[in-house]
CSV table of C-alpha atoms in Angstrom, one decimal:
chain,number,residue,atom,x,y,z
A,1,MET,CA,3.6,4.7,22.5
A,2,SER,CA,4.2,1.0,22.3
A,3,ARG,CA,1.8,0.5,25.2
A,4,LEU,CA,-1.2,2.0,23.5
A,5,ASN,CA,-3.9,-0.2,22.0
A,6,PRO,CA,-2.6,-0.8,18.4
A,7,GLY,CA,-6.0,-0.8,16.7
A,8,TYR,CA,-7.0,2.5,18.3
A,9,LYS,CA,-3.6,4.0,17.7
A,10,PHE,CA,-4.1,3.1,14.0
A,11,LEU,CA,-7.6,4.7,14.0
A,12,THR,CA,-6.2,7.8,15.8
A,13,LEU,CA,-3.4,8.3,13.3
A,14,LEU,CA,-5.7,7.5,10.4
A,15,ILE,CA,-8.1,10.3,11.4
A,16,ALA,CA,-5.3,12.7,12.1
A,17,SER,CA,-3.8,12.0,8.6
A,18,LEU,CA,-7.2,12.5,6.9
A,19,VAL,CA,-7.7,15.8,8.8
A,20,LEU,CA,-4.2,16.9,7.8
A,21,SER,CA,-4.9,16.1,4.2
A,22,ILE,CA,-7.5,18.8,3.9
A,23,THR,CA,-5.0,21.5,4.7
A,24,TYR,CA,-1.8,22.8,3.2
A,25,ASN,CA,-0.5,24.3,6.5
A,26,ILE,CA,3.3,24.2,6.1
A,27,ARG,CA,4.1,25.0,9.8
A,28,LEU,CA,1.5,22.5,11.0
A,29,ASN,CA,3.0,19.8,8.8
A,30,ILE,CA,6.5,20.4,10.2
A,31,VAL,CA,5.2,20.5,13.8
A,32,VAL,CA,3.4,17.1,13.2
A,33,PHE,CA,6.6,15.7,11.8
A,34,ILE,CA,8.7,16.9,14.7
A,35,VAL,CA,6.2,15.7,17.3
A,36,SER,CA,5.8,12.3,15.7
A,37,PHE,CA,9.6,12.0,15.4
A,38,ALA,CA,10.1,12.9,19.0
A,39,ALA,CA,7.3,10.6,20.2
A,40,THR,CA,8.9,7.7,18.3
A,41,ALA,CA,12.4,8.5,19.5
A,42,CYS,CA,11.2,8.7,23.1
A,43,THR,CA,9.7,5.2,23.0
A,44,ARG,CA,12.0,2.9,24.7
A,45,SER,CA,11.6,-0.1,22.4
A,46,VAL,CA,12.5,1.9,19.3
A,47,ASN,CA,15.9,1.2,17.7
A,48,LYS,CA,17.4,4.7,17.3
A,49,LYS,CA,19.6,3.8,14.4
A,50,LYS,CA,16.7,2.2,12.5
A,51,LEU,CA,14.7,5.3,13.1
A,52,LEU,CA,17.3,7.5,11.5
A,53,LEU,CA,17.7,5.1,8.6
A,54,ARG,CA,14.0,5.0,8.0
A,55,LEU,CA,13.9,8.8,7.8
A,56,LEU,CA,16.1,8.8,4.7
A,57,PRO,CA,13.5,7.8,2.2
A,58,PHE,CA,11.2,10.6,3.4
A,59,PHE,CA,13.8,13.2,2.9
A,60,LEU,CA,14.5,11.9,-0.6
A,61,THR,CA,10.7,11.8,-1.4
A,62,ALA,CA,10.3,15.3,0.2
A,63,ALA,CA,13.2,16.6,-1.9
A,64,GLY,CA,11.6,15.1,-5.0
A,65,MET,CA,8.2,16.7,-4.2
A,66,PHE,CA,9.9,20.0,-3.4
A,67,MET,CA,11.6,20.2,-6.8
A,68,SER,CA,8.4,19.1,-8.6
A,69,GLY,CA,6.4,21.7,-6.7
A,70,PHE,CA,9.1,24.3,-7.4
A,71,LEU,CA,9.5,23.7,-11.1
A,72,PHE,CA,6.0,22.6,-12.0
A,73,SER,CA,3.7,24.4,-9.7
A,74,SER,CA,0.1,24.9,-10.8
A,75,ALA,CA,0.7,28.6,-10.5
A,76,GLY,CA,2.7,28.4,-13.7
A,77,ASP,CA,6.2,27.0,-14.2
A,78,VAL,CA,9.3,28.9,-13.6
A,79,ALA,CA,10.2,29.5,-17.2
A,80,ASN,CA,6.8,31.0,-18.1
A,81,ALA,CA,6.7,32.8,-14.8
A,82,ALA,CA,9.9,34.7,-15.4
A,83,ALA,CA,8.1,36.7,-18.1
A,84,ALA,CA,5.1,37.5,-15.9
A,85,GLY,CA,7.2,39.2,-13.2
A,86,GLU,CA,9.8,37.1,-11.5
A,87,ARG,CA,9.3,38.0,-7.9
A,88,ALA,CA,5.6,37.3,-7.5
A,89,VAL,CA,5.7,33.8,-9.0
A,90,TYR,CA,8.9,33.0,-7.3
A,91,VAL,CA,7.0,33.2,-4.1
A,92,THR,CA,4.2,31.0,-5.2
A,93,SER,CA,6.4,28.2,-6.5
A,94,TRP,CA,8.4,28.3,-3.3
A,95,ASP,CA,5.1,28.1,-1.5
A,96,SER,CA,3.8,25.0,-3.4
A,97,ALA,CA,7.2,23.3,-3.1
A,98,LEU,CA,7.1,23.7,0.7
A,99,LYS,CA,3.5,22.7,0.9
A,100,LEU,CA,4.1,19.5,-1.0
A,101,SER,CA,7.3,18.5,0.7
A,102,SER,CA,6.2,19.3,4.2
A,103,ARG,CA,3.2,17.1,3.7
A,104,VAL,CA,5.4,14.2,2.8
A,105,LEU,CA,7.3,14.7,6.0
A,106,ALA,CA,4.1,15.0,8.1
A,107,PHE,CA,2.6,11.7,6.8
A,108,GLY,CA,6.0,10.1,7.0
A,109,GLY,CA,6.3,11.0,10.6
A,110,ILE,CA,2.9,9.6,11.4
A,111,GLY,CA,3.6,6.5,9.4
A,112,ILE,CA,6.9,5.9,11.1
A,113,LEU,CA,5.4,6.5,14.5
A,114,PHE,CA,3.0,3.7,13.9
A,115,ALA,CA,5.4,1.3,12.2
A,116,LEU,CA,8.2,1.5,14.7
A,117,THR,CA,6.1,1.4,17.9
A,118,THR,CA,3.6,-1.3,16.9
A,119,ASN,CA,4.0,-5.1,17.0
A,120,SER,CA,2.3,-6.7,14.0
A,121,MET,CA,0.9,-9.6,16.0
A,122,ASP,CA,-0.7,-7.2,18.5
A,123,PHE,CA,-2.1,-5.1,15.8
A,124,ILE,CA,-3.9,-7.9,14.1
A,125,MET,CA,-5.1,-9.3,17.5
A,126,SER,CA,-6.4,-5.8,18.3
A,127,LEU,CA,-8.2,-5.6,15.0
A,128,MET,CA,-9.9,-8.9,15.8
A,129,GLN,CA,-10.7,-8.1,19.4
A,130,GLN,CA,-11.7,-4.4,19.1
A,131,PHE,CA,-12.7,-4.0,15.5
A,132,HIS,CA,-14.4,-7.4,14.8
A,133,LEU,CA,-12.1,-8.6,12.1
A,134,PRO,CA,-13.2,-12.2,11.6
A,135,PRO,CA,-10.7,-14.6,13.0
A,136,LYS,CA,-10.1,-16.3,9.6
A,137,PHE,CA,-8.9,-13.0,8.2
A,138,ALA,CA,-6.8,-12.3,11.3
A,139,TYR,CA,-5.1,-15.6,11.4
A,140,GLY,CA,-5.0,-16.0,7.7
A,141,LEU,CA,-3.1,-12.7,7.3
A,142,LEU,CA,-0.7,-13.6,10.1
A,143,ALA,CA,0.0,-17.0,8.6
A,144,ALA,CA,0.8,-15.5,5.3
A,145,TYR,CA,2.7,-12.6,6.8
A,146,HIS,CA,5.1,-15.0,8.4
A,147,PHE,CA,6.0,-16.3,5.0
A,148,PHE,CA,7.5,-13.0,4.0
A,149,PRO,CA,11.1,-14.1,4.6
A,150,VAL,CA,10.6,-17.3,2.7
A,151,VAL,CA,9.1,-15.5,-0.3
A,152,HIS,CA,11.8,-12.9,-0.1
A,153,SER,CA,14.6,-15.5,-0.4
A,154,GLU,CA,12.6,-17.3,-3.1
A,155,TYR,CA,12.8,-14.2,-5.3
A,156,GLU,CA,16.6,-14.4,-5.2
A,157,ILE,CA,16.5,-18.2,-5.7
A,158,VAL,CA,14.4,-18.0,-8.8
A,159,ARG,CA,16.7,-15.4,-10.2
A,160,SER,CA,19.8,-17.6,-9.6
A,161,ALA,CA,18.0,-20.7,-10.9
A,162,LEU,CA,17.2,-18.9,-14.2
A,163,ALA,CA,20.7,-17.4,-14.3
A,164,VAL,CA,22.3,-20.9,-14.1
A,165,ARG,CA,20.3,-21.7,-17.2
A,166,GLY,CA,21.6,-18.6,-18.9
A,167,ILE,CA,18.4,-16.7,-18.7
A,168,LYS,CA,18.9,-13.1,-17.5
A,169,THR,CA,15.9,-11.5,-15.9
A,170,GLY,CA,15.0,-8.0,-14.7
A,171,PRO,CA,13.4,-7.3,-11.3
A,172,LEU,CA,9.9,-7.2,-12.9
A,173,SER,CA,10.3,-10.1,-15.2
A,174,LYS,CA,7.2,-12.4,-15.5
A,175,LYS,CA,9.5,-15.5,-15.7
A,176,ARG,CA,10.7,-14.5,-12.2
A,177,PHE,CA,7.5,-14.2,-10.4
A,178,PHE,CA,5.4,-16.9,-12.1
A,179,PRO,CA,7.1,-19.7,-10.1
A,180,MET,CA,6.6,-17.6,-6.9
A,181,LEU,CA,2.9,-17.3,-7.6
A,182,VAL,CA,2.6,-21.0,-8.2
A,183,HIS,CA,4.1,-21.6,-4.8
A,184,ALA,CA,1.8,-19.0,-3.3
A,185,PHE,CA,-1.2,-21.0,-4.6
A,186,GLU,CA,0.2,-24.3,-3.4
A,187,ARG,CA,1.1,-22.9,0.0
A,188,SER,CA,-2.3,-21.2,0.6
A,189,GLU,CA,-3.9,-24.6,-0.1
A,190,SER,CA,-1.6,-26.5,2.4
A,191,ILE,CA,-1.5,-23.8,5.1
A,192,ALA,CA,-5.3,-23.6,5.1
A,193,MET,CA,-5.5,-27.4,5.2
A,194,ALA,CA,-3.0,-27.6,8.0
A,195,MET,CA,-4.9,-25.0,10.1
A,196,GLU,CA,-8.3,-26.6,9.5
A,197,SER,CA,-7.0,-30.1,10.2
A,198,ARG,CA,-5.8,-28.8,13.6
A,199,GLY,CA,-9.3,-27.6,14.4
A,200,PHE,CA,-9.3,-24.0,13.3
A,201,ASP,CA,-12.8,-22.8,12.9
A,202,SER,CA,-13.5,-19.2,12.3
A,203,ASP,CA,-17.2,-19.3,13.3
A,204,ALA,CA,-16.8,-21.3,16.5
A,205,GLY,CA,-16.6,-19.3,19.8
A,206,ARG,CA,-13.0,-18.8,20.8
A,207,GLY,CA,-10.9,-17.7,23.8
A,208,GLN,CA,-8.3,-15.1,23.6
A,209,ALA,CA,-4.7,-16.4,23.8
A,210,PHE,CA,-3.3,-12.8,23.4
A,211,PRO,CA,-5.7,-10.3,24.9
A,212,VAL,CA,-4.9,-6.8,23.8
A,213,PRO,CA,-6.1,-4.3,26.4
A,214,LEU,CA,-8.1,-1.2,25.6
A,215,GLY,CA,-7.9,1.5,28.3
A,216,LYS,CA,-8.9,5.1,28.9
A,217,ILE,CA,-5.6,6.3,27.8
A,218,ASP,CA,-6.4,5.1,24.2
A,219,PHE,CA,-9.4,7.3,24.1
A,220,VAL,CA,-7.5,10.2,25.6
A,221,PHE,CA,-4.9,9.7,22.9
A,222,LEU,CA,-7.6,9.6,20.2
A,223,PHE,CA,-9.1,12.8,21.3
A,224,THR,CA,-6.0,14.8,22.2
A,225,VAL,CA,-4.1,14.0,19.0
A,226,ASN,CA,-7.1,14.9,16.8
A,227,ALA,CA,-8.0,17.9,18.8
A,228,GLY,CA,-4.4,18.9,18.6
A,229,VAL,CA,-4.4,18.6,14.8
A,230,ILE,CA,-7.6,20.6,14.4
A,231,ALA,CA,-6.4,23.2,16.8
A,232,GLY,CA,-3.2,23.4,14.8
A,233,ILE,CA,-5.2,24.0,11.6
A,234,VAL,CA,-7.1,26.8,13.2
A,235,TRP,CA,-4.2,28.5,15.1
A,236,ILE,CA,-0.9,27.6,13.5
B,1,MET,CA,-16.6,-8.0,4.3
B,2,ASN,CA,-18.9,-10.6,2.8
B,3,SER,CA,-17.5,-13.4,5.0
B,4,TYR,CA,-19.4,-16.2,3.3
B,5,ILE,CA,-17.5,-15.8,0.0
B,6,TRP,CA,-14.2,-16.0,1.7
B,7,LYS,CA,-12.8,-19.3,2.8
B,8,LEU,CA,-9.6,-19.5,4.9
B,9,ARG,CA,-7.8,-20.8,1.9
B,10,ASP,CA,-8.8,-17.8,-0.2
B,11,ILE,CA,-7.7,-15.3,2.4
B,12,ILE,CA,-4.3,-16.9,2.8
B,13,MET,CA,-4.0,-17.1,-1.0
B,14,VAL,CA,-4.7,-13.3,-1.4
B,15,ALA,CA,-2.4,-12.5,1.5
B,16,LEU,CA,0.4,-14.6,-0.1
B,17,LEU,CA,-0.2,-13.0,-3.5
B,18,SER,CA,0.2,-9.6,-1.8
B,19,ILE,CA,3.4,-10.7,-0.3
B,20,VAL,CA,4.8,-12.0,-3.6
B,21,PHE,CA,3.9,-8.7,-5.2
B,22,ALA,CA,5.3,-6.8,-2.3
B,23,VAL,CA,8.6,-8.6,-2.7
B,24,ILE,CA,8.6,-7.8,-6.4
B,25,TYR,CA,7.8,-4.3,-5.7
B,26,LEU,CA,10.6,-4.0,-3.2
B,27,GLY,CA,12.9,-5.4,-5.9
B,28,ALA,CA,11.7,-2.8,-8.3
B,29,VAL,CA,11.6,0.1,-5.8
B,30,TYR,CA,15.4,0.3,-5.6
B,31,PHE,CA,15.5,0.9,-9.2
B,32,ALA,CA,12.6,3.3,-9.0
B,33,SER,CA,14.2,5.3,-6.1
B,34,PHE,CA,17.5,5.4,-8.0
B,35,LEU,CA,15.6,6.8,-11.0
B,36,SER,CA,13.8,9.2,-8.7
B,37,SER,CA,17.0,10.6,-7.2
B,38,LEU,CA,18.4,11.1,-10.7
B,39,LEU,CA,15.2,13.0,-11.7
B,40,THR,CA,15.0,15.1,-8.6
B,41,PRO,CA,17.0,18.0,-9.8
B,42,ILE,CA,14.7,18.5,-12.9
B,43,GLY,CA,11.6,18.2,-10.8
B,44,LEU,CA,10.5,14.8,-12.2
B,45,ALA,CA,11.2,12.6,-9.2
B,46,MET,CA,7.7,11.3,-9.1
B,47,PHE,CA,8.1,9.6,-12.4
B,48,GLY,CA,10.4,6.9,-10.9
B,49,ASN,CA,7.6,5.8,-8.7
B,50,GLU,CA,4.9,6.1,-11.4
B,51,ILE,CA,6.7,3.5,-13.6
B,52,VAL,CA,6.2,0.8,-11.1
B,53,PHE,CA,2.9,2.0,-9.7
B,54,GLY,CA,0.9,-0.7,-11.5
B,55,VAL,CA,2.5,-3.3,-9.4
B,56,TRP,CA,0.4,-2.0,-6.5
B,57,PHE,CA,-2.8,-3.2,-8.1
B,58,MET,CA,-1.6,-6.6,-9.2
B,59,ALA,CA,-2.8,-8.6,-6.2
B,60,SER,CA,-6.2,-7.2,-6.4
B,61,THR,CA,-6.9,-7.7,-10.1
B,62,LEU,CA,-5.3,-11.2,-10.1
B,63,ALA,CA,-7.3,-12.3,-7.1
B,64,ALA,CA,-10.5,-11.0,-8.8
B,65,TYR,CA,-9.6,-12.8,-12.0
B,66,VAL,CA,-9.0,-16.0,-10.2
B,67,MET,CA,-12.0,-16.0,-7.9
B,68,GLN,CA,-14.5,-14.1,-10.1
B,69,LYS,CA,-16.8,-13.1,-7.3
B,70,PRO,CA,-18.3,-9.8,-6.1
B,71,GLY,CA,-16.1,-7.8,-3.7
B,72,VAL,CA,-12.9,-9.7,-4.3
B,73,ALA,CA,-11.0,-6.8,-5.8
B,74,ILE,CA,-11.8,-4.5,-2.8
B,75,VAL,CA,-11.2,-7.0,-0.1
B,76,ALA,CA,-8.0,-8.2,-1.8
B,77,GLU,CA,-6.7,-4.7,-2.0
B,78,VAL,CA,-7.5,-4.0,1.6
B,79,LEU,CA,-5.8,-7.3,2.7
B,80,ALA,CA,-2.8,-6.2,0.6
B,81,ALA,CA,-2.8,-2.9,2.3
B,82,LEU,CA,-3.0,-4.6,5.7
B,83,ILE,CA,0.0,-6.7,4.8
B,84,GLU,CA,1.8,-3.5,3.8
B,85,VAL,CA,1.0,-2.0,7.2
B,86,LEU,CA,2.2,-5.2,8.9
B,87,MET,CA,5.5,-5.0,7.0
B,88,GLY,CA,6.0,-1.6,8.4
B,89,ASN,CA,5.2,0.5,5.3
B,90,MET,CA,6.5,4.0,5.8
B,91,TYR,CA,3.1,5.6,5.2
B,92,GLY,CA,1.3,3.3,7.6
B,93,PRO,CA,-2.3,4.4,8.1
B,94,MET,CA,-2.6,6.2,4.8
B,95,VAL,CA,-1.7,3.1,2.9
B,96,PHE,CA,-4.9,1.5,4.3
B,97,VAL,CA,-7.1,4.3,2.9
B,98,ALA,CA,-5.3,4.1,-0.4
B,99,GLY,CA,-6.0,0.4,-0.5
B,100,ILE,CA,-9.7,0.8,-0.1
B,101,ILE,CA,-9.8,3.6,-2.7
B,102,GLN,CA,-7.8,1.6,-5.3
B,103,GLY,CA,-9.9,-1.5,-4.6
B,104,VAL,CA,-13.1,0.4,-5.3
B,105,GLY,CA,-11.6,1.5,-8.6
B,106,ALA,CA,-10.8,-2.0,-9.6
B,107,GLU,CA,-14.2,-3.3,-8.5
B,108,ILE,CA,-16.3,-1.0,-10.6
B,109,PRO,CA,-15.6,-2.6,-14.0
B,110,PHE,CA,-16.1,-6.1,-12.7
B,111,ALA,CA,-19.4,-5.0,-11.1
B,112,LEU,CA,-20.5,-3.3,-14.4
B,113,GLY,CA,-19.9,-6.7,-16.1
B,114,ARG,CA,-22.1,-8.2,-13.4
B,115,TYR,CA,-19.2,-10.4,-12.4
B,116,LYS,CA,-19.7,-12.5,-15.5
B,117,LYS,CA,-17.2,-10.9,-17.8
B,118,PHE,CA,-13.6,-11.6,-16.9
B,119,ASN,CA,-11.5,-11.1,-20.0
B,120,LEU,CA,-8.6,-8.9,-21.1
B,121,MET,CA,-10.9,-6.0,-21.5
B,122,THR,CA,-12.4,-6.0,-18.0
B,123,MET,CA,-8.9,-6.7,-16.5
B,124,CYS,CA,-7.5,-3.6,-18.3
B,125,LEU,CA,-10.5,-1.6,-17.3
B,126,ALA,CA,-10.1,-2.7,-13.7
B,127,ALA,CA,-6.5,-1.6,-13.8
B,128,THR,CA,-7.6,1.7,-15.3
B,129,GLY,CA,-10.2,2.0,-12.5
B,130,SER,CA,-7.5,1.6,-9.8
B,131,CYS,CA,-5.3,4.0,-11.7
B,132,VAL,CA,-8.0,6.7,-11.9
B,133,THR,CA,-9.1,6.4,-8.2
B,134,SER,CA,-5.6,6.3,-6.9
B,135,PHE,CA,-4.8,9.4,-9.0
B,136,LEU,CA,-7.8,11.2,-7.6
B,137,TRP,CA,-6.7,10.2,-4.2
B,138,GLY,CA,-3.3,11.8,-5.0
B,139,PHE,CA,-5.1,15.2,-5.1
B,140,VAL,CA,-6.3,14.7,-1.5
B,141,ARG,CA,-3.3,12.9,-0.1
B,142,SER,CA,-0.3,14.4,-1.9
B,143,GLY,CA,-1.7,17.7,-3.0
B,144,PHE,CA,-1.6,17.1,-6.7
B,145,GLY,CA,-3.7,20.3,-7.1
B,146,LEU,CA,-0.6,22.3,-6.5
B,147,LEU,CA,1.2,20.9,-9.6
B,148,SER,CA,0.9,22.1,-13.1
B,149,ILE,CA,-1.6,20.3,-15.5
B,150,ARG,CA,1.3,19.5,-17.8
B,151,LEU,CA,3.2,17.5,-15.2
B,152,LEU,CA,0.1,15.9,-14.0
B,153,SER,CA,-1.0,14.7,-17.4
B,154,VAL,CA,2.4,13.1,-18.1
B,155,MET,CA,2.3,11.5,-14.6
B,156,PHE,CA,-1.2,10.1,-15.2
B,157,LEU,CA,-0.2,8.7,-18.6
B,158,ILE,CA,2.8,6.9,-17.1
B,159,ARG,CA,0.7,5.5,-14.3
B,160,LEU,CA,-2.0,4.4,-16.7
B,161,ILE,CA,0.5,2.6,-18.9
B,162,SER,CA,2.1,1.0,-15.9
B,163,SER,CA,-1.3,-0.1,-14.4
B,164,VAL,CA,-2.6,-1.5,-17.7
B,165,VAL,CA,0.6,-3.4,-18.4
B,166,PHE,CA,1.1,-4.8,-14.9
B,167,SER,CA,-2.3,-5.2,-13.4
B,168,GLY,CA,-4.2,-5.6,-16.7
B,169,VAL,CA,-2.2,-7.5,-19.3
B,170,ILE,CA,0.4,-9.3,-17.2
B,171,CYS,CA,-2.2,-10.4,-14.5
B,172,LYS,CA,-4.4,-11.8,-17.2
B,173,LEU,CA,-1.5,-13.7,-18.7
B,174,ILE,CA,-0.4,-14.9,-15.3
B,175,GLY,CA,-4.0,-16.0,-14.4
B,176,ASP,CA,-4.3,-18.0,-17.6
B,177,GLY,CA,-0.8,-19.5,-17.1
B,178,LEU,CA,-1.8,-20.5,-13.5
B,179,ALA,CA,-5.0,-22.0,-14.8
B,180,ARG,CA,-3.0,-24.2,-17.3
B,181,THR,CA,-1.0,-25.6,-14.4
B,182,GLY,CA,-4.2,-27.1,-12.9
B,183,LEU,CA,-3.6,-25.3,-9.6
B,184,LEU,CA,-6.8,-23.4,-9.8
B,185,LYS,CA,-9.3,-26.2,-10.0
B,186,SER,CA,-11.1,-25.1,-7.0
B,187,TYR,CA,-11.4,-21.5,-8.3
B,188,ALA,CA,-13.7,-20.1,-10.9
B,189,LEU,CA,-10.9,-19.5,-13.3
B,190,GLY,CA,-9.7,-23.1,-13.2
B,191,LYS,CA,-13.1,-24.6,-13.9
B,192,PRO,CA,-13.8,-25.7,-17.4
B,193,ARG,CA,-16.0,-23.2,-19.2
B,194,GLY,CA,-19.2,-24.1,-20.9
């Protein structure tokens, strides 16, 4: 999985997800989840512990969706339903609950397959080389992306700085993110200047320092996965 | 992407804004998931997420307010989505689609004002636009059609309030605050009016 072309892998999984979203096939959703999970687990570079940890939020979300579907299905909620004949409606709310929650798992499986088997740098390079993303977008995104750890620690720093002055702030307080945004503007100015002063020019012809190969296997993957999903809709 | 509008600096700016809001969202999401877990037994788990939903649109409306040019809201939302994918968002490819759809929602009110009106009203409308398109997308993506109208209307209301507060009002205030610092001199928002 990690050897596939990242851009085409993205496209493949994107199409597969869109095709899946037109159906409510519970069994197919579960099959998709299991296959994605297996494919991820079988990829050598994937940290197995991380994979299991990443599954937790899906099960929580799926549980949440299950209960919402169960108690508030469009077929009528459980309380009203009881009057109308318990057994019939019981089946429909079970059904909606399973449809909603299995879908969370299917999309989650696909998402995790992509996230854990793809290197961010390769993904962006692939978007640039195979999907004509202009270099300034590609390198601009990468430059900013690498600031994530800095911005993340800044969030804590600003909180502490305010706390020292006796100002308590919640996680969504404006006081807390205003300084971070000021830094974002200052930084974007200086990063861009640094890049341009070193000769970065988006429109000039450029070589490829990190070529991302595109092979037959990527097209095979594109067709088999999507044919598989469509076949699943028809037969499962 | 209308490449000529976007300078390298603008791209990095939008990407960094998305990262700041992503960090804030992460900070809030712990709280939101805690709330969701509490609400799961009564079937209202989605409400936890809806409360912070507006944070998703902040990068896009703020960038549009600062740059005040056509297409900014859409491109900013797509860049934000790409950043999410890079960070390993658990819904990967679907987040990208959601980004485009939300961006279109935010873009419409600005386009209707012919990119001349950028005030509290258009900001709130842009937030509403994102809210509406993202909610419609929920029918396709999450199967909202299977849920009762009652639940959906409350969900929509919470998402609307969250969007307008975060991406409308707060983004407007932040934009004005940033303009006062003098940092935005090279952007439309920082230029003296008149």
